[in-house]
């Protein structure tokens, strides 16, 4: 590997930073996974507890485990981060406070947090406990980093969709602005097709919120693609929304060069063998890349075998490996669409089928005992597979034989693809790496020896973090008559650290004169020093923890005249036809979202010229990535009366305009609402779509109702993703530069396994949103919301015709006026809405 010149990020004199060696962060779902990470070189692990984490369907630790777990981790030089990465509801804040108190008191190294309100709650409880902004916070730009920093975050986990080029740009801009925060980036594991924190699919389809740790993985299912109402023939490419797994192995030099502080491995639901393999491979790859970066050779490093490493990654878990978004978007490479579950290593295509085996040209090694599966192009159906008993190679081809009747040969044909899914020898080797009696991975210590004849000998040990212990002999050193203690003898005895978590990195011999000391007592001195150092490392971290106060409360000022205020509807429109229809109706305010921001100026001029008293608010693209300033320019010059703030960049760049917060800001509790209202001067907020009626009531009851507007009718935006289905399956291009823009020419939808056909839309950044085929209504809860003090409601449209817009708005006006019941409205809407209407996510679950 060529030597890399260290890169300094600087925009002006005095604002440069030297790149540091990244931390390697591994997942741990249980004790075995934690040991697998530690013994294979993780610098830190992240794990969930029994509540408030985004992997509730997996195994987790408990609060009671924390003292023992943290003592173990710290004794091994490993940090432990608790995931608190979900949205928290208003009626859960007291429980969340108690939970956080236990976490902080246990001495964990940090909490990984999604919820703005939880960040605020942590800071009310402790001014110094570290907060890491979760990838669920959807940070994609320097504005997002600044947002997290203001909340107290000391590390920011960027969205998986962020490229290394964008990482470098974010660092340069935050350094120049004085808002730099260490960046954490995913380098391996499953890729969510939707932006984390912005996926509402599980919520919309089954009432299981991904923002609450209950993702149903609808992205891993097969879909059919329709363009202009006709099915697109895609052969066996049916997994349209299932990305290959991320592997940043080959991008390691660039990751270091762009200043990433922490390399994160996904996989809290994975096996300990997976954790062991991936941690080991990335430990070795990172160490090798760092050696090349600094131009020095580090001692005690295991050589990196890239081919063996890639094999281990593919065998422990793989849906196919790609570099994800690290090098930018390549839609053809990101989603192969042939399967959505673990496949492992491709072995080749079956040439012929015999009575107990198959013949093929092997593309990878295979041996007796390995497990394989035949890919028939229908992975959602039962698949044939099993363990092989022999491999006979003659010439180019190999004959693979299976045990007895383990395969139904009627379902295996020539042309099927064979994958290796299991390697028992590799699994055994991985288990042996962490099921050990003495440490497999050790940390460096430096030793200093002091003394002279007639005085005690002193041994100082210093670990990699600078913590130092001293051990002193009870007996003085003697003058050596023959063989004085020399460096070689000291090195030999003090290096005997085999059953400890350390290895001797350096030894400084400061003995004066010819000293003699018995080897047995020198060994005892070493053991005492090591025990003291381990005990020092096991001590829990001490964070400031304030006395209990009203940490979760805010003042709820109910407006006395709120009940007298007439409720209003704001139509939310997505086309010029819908806009023209709404302009003819008696609405003072309109929301407008168009796919092309350049058309907003025309829409605003149309509104203001024809109806000067009407206000038109623009809904910008839901995500913003660094470098997309042209979008902001279009917005600021369009003349809109105000904007729906949908991400961190809008809160910053549009702060001179009237702003209201949209659902994508994920407001689920009063602490979040209060912060956004006060800090960014938002006029109102749309509550998170993750809330059902009870949770919504818990929010409104704990904050002024005038802060909120509620969406009563909409097609739920389910998947919101960087992956472009238009580009992937209606072109041969990799991104907007060579795809031919099929999104401008075709109306596209995807059909799921239940027969529902969900509309697909692209925005200005080529991001796609899959909308629920059925509109949902909260009409049956309208009276409750009115009683709680809500007076502003949204009715959103997608592809509805002008007539449907008119009829839908008329019914909601009658609903709020008390002239139509919620149940009657629901029944009537089903008649006028082509796609049908559901009772929506406000319903109790």
PDB file of C-alpha atoms in Angstrom, residues 9 11 43 62 192 225 240 348 422 495-496 503 608 632 713 719 772 806:
ATOM      1  CA  UNK A   9      -8.418  19.845   7.274  1.00  0.00           C
ATOM      2  CA  UNK A  11     -10.176  26.490   5.789  1.00  0.00           C
ATOM      3  CA  UNK A  43     -11.842  -0.398  21.142  1.00  0.00           C
ATOM      4  CA  UNK A  62     -30.111  -5.291  31.693  1.00  0.00           C
ATOM      5  CA  UNK A 192     -31.253   0.267   5.822  1.00  0.00           C
ATOM      6  CA  UNK A 225     -42.543  -2.742 -10.176  1.00  0.00           C
ATOM      7  CA  UNK A 240     -36.233  -3.806  -5.132  1.00  0.00           C
ATOM      8  CA  UNK A 348     -20.951 -21.074  -9.128  1.00  0.00           C
ATOM      9  CA  UNK A 422     -21.759 -22.301   6.425  1.00  0.00           C
ATOM     10  CA  UNK A 495       7.200  -9.458  29.449  1.00  0.00           C
ATOM     11  CA  UNK A 496       5.677 -12.524  31.054  1.00  0.00           C
ATOM     12  CA  UNK A 503       1.621  -6.915  26.522  1.00  0.00           C
ATOM     13  CA  UNK A 608     -50.111  35.834  -4.766  1.00  0.00           C
ATOM     14  CA  UNK A 632     -31.695  26.474  -0.403  1.00  0.00           C
ATOM     15  CA  UNK A 713     -55.487  12.772   6.498  1.00  0.00           C
ATOM     16  CA  UNK A 719     -39.675   4.526   2.830  1.00  0.00           C
ATOM     17  CA  UNK A 772     -48.788   4.031   1.379  1.00  0.00           C
ATOM     18  CA  UNK A 806     -62.727  19.159  -3.117  1.00  0.00           C
TER      19      UNK A 806
END
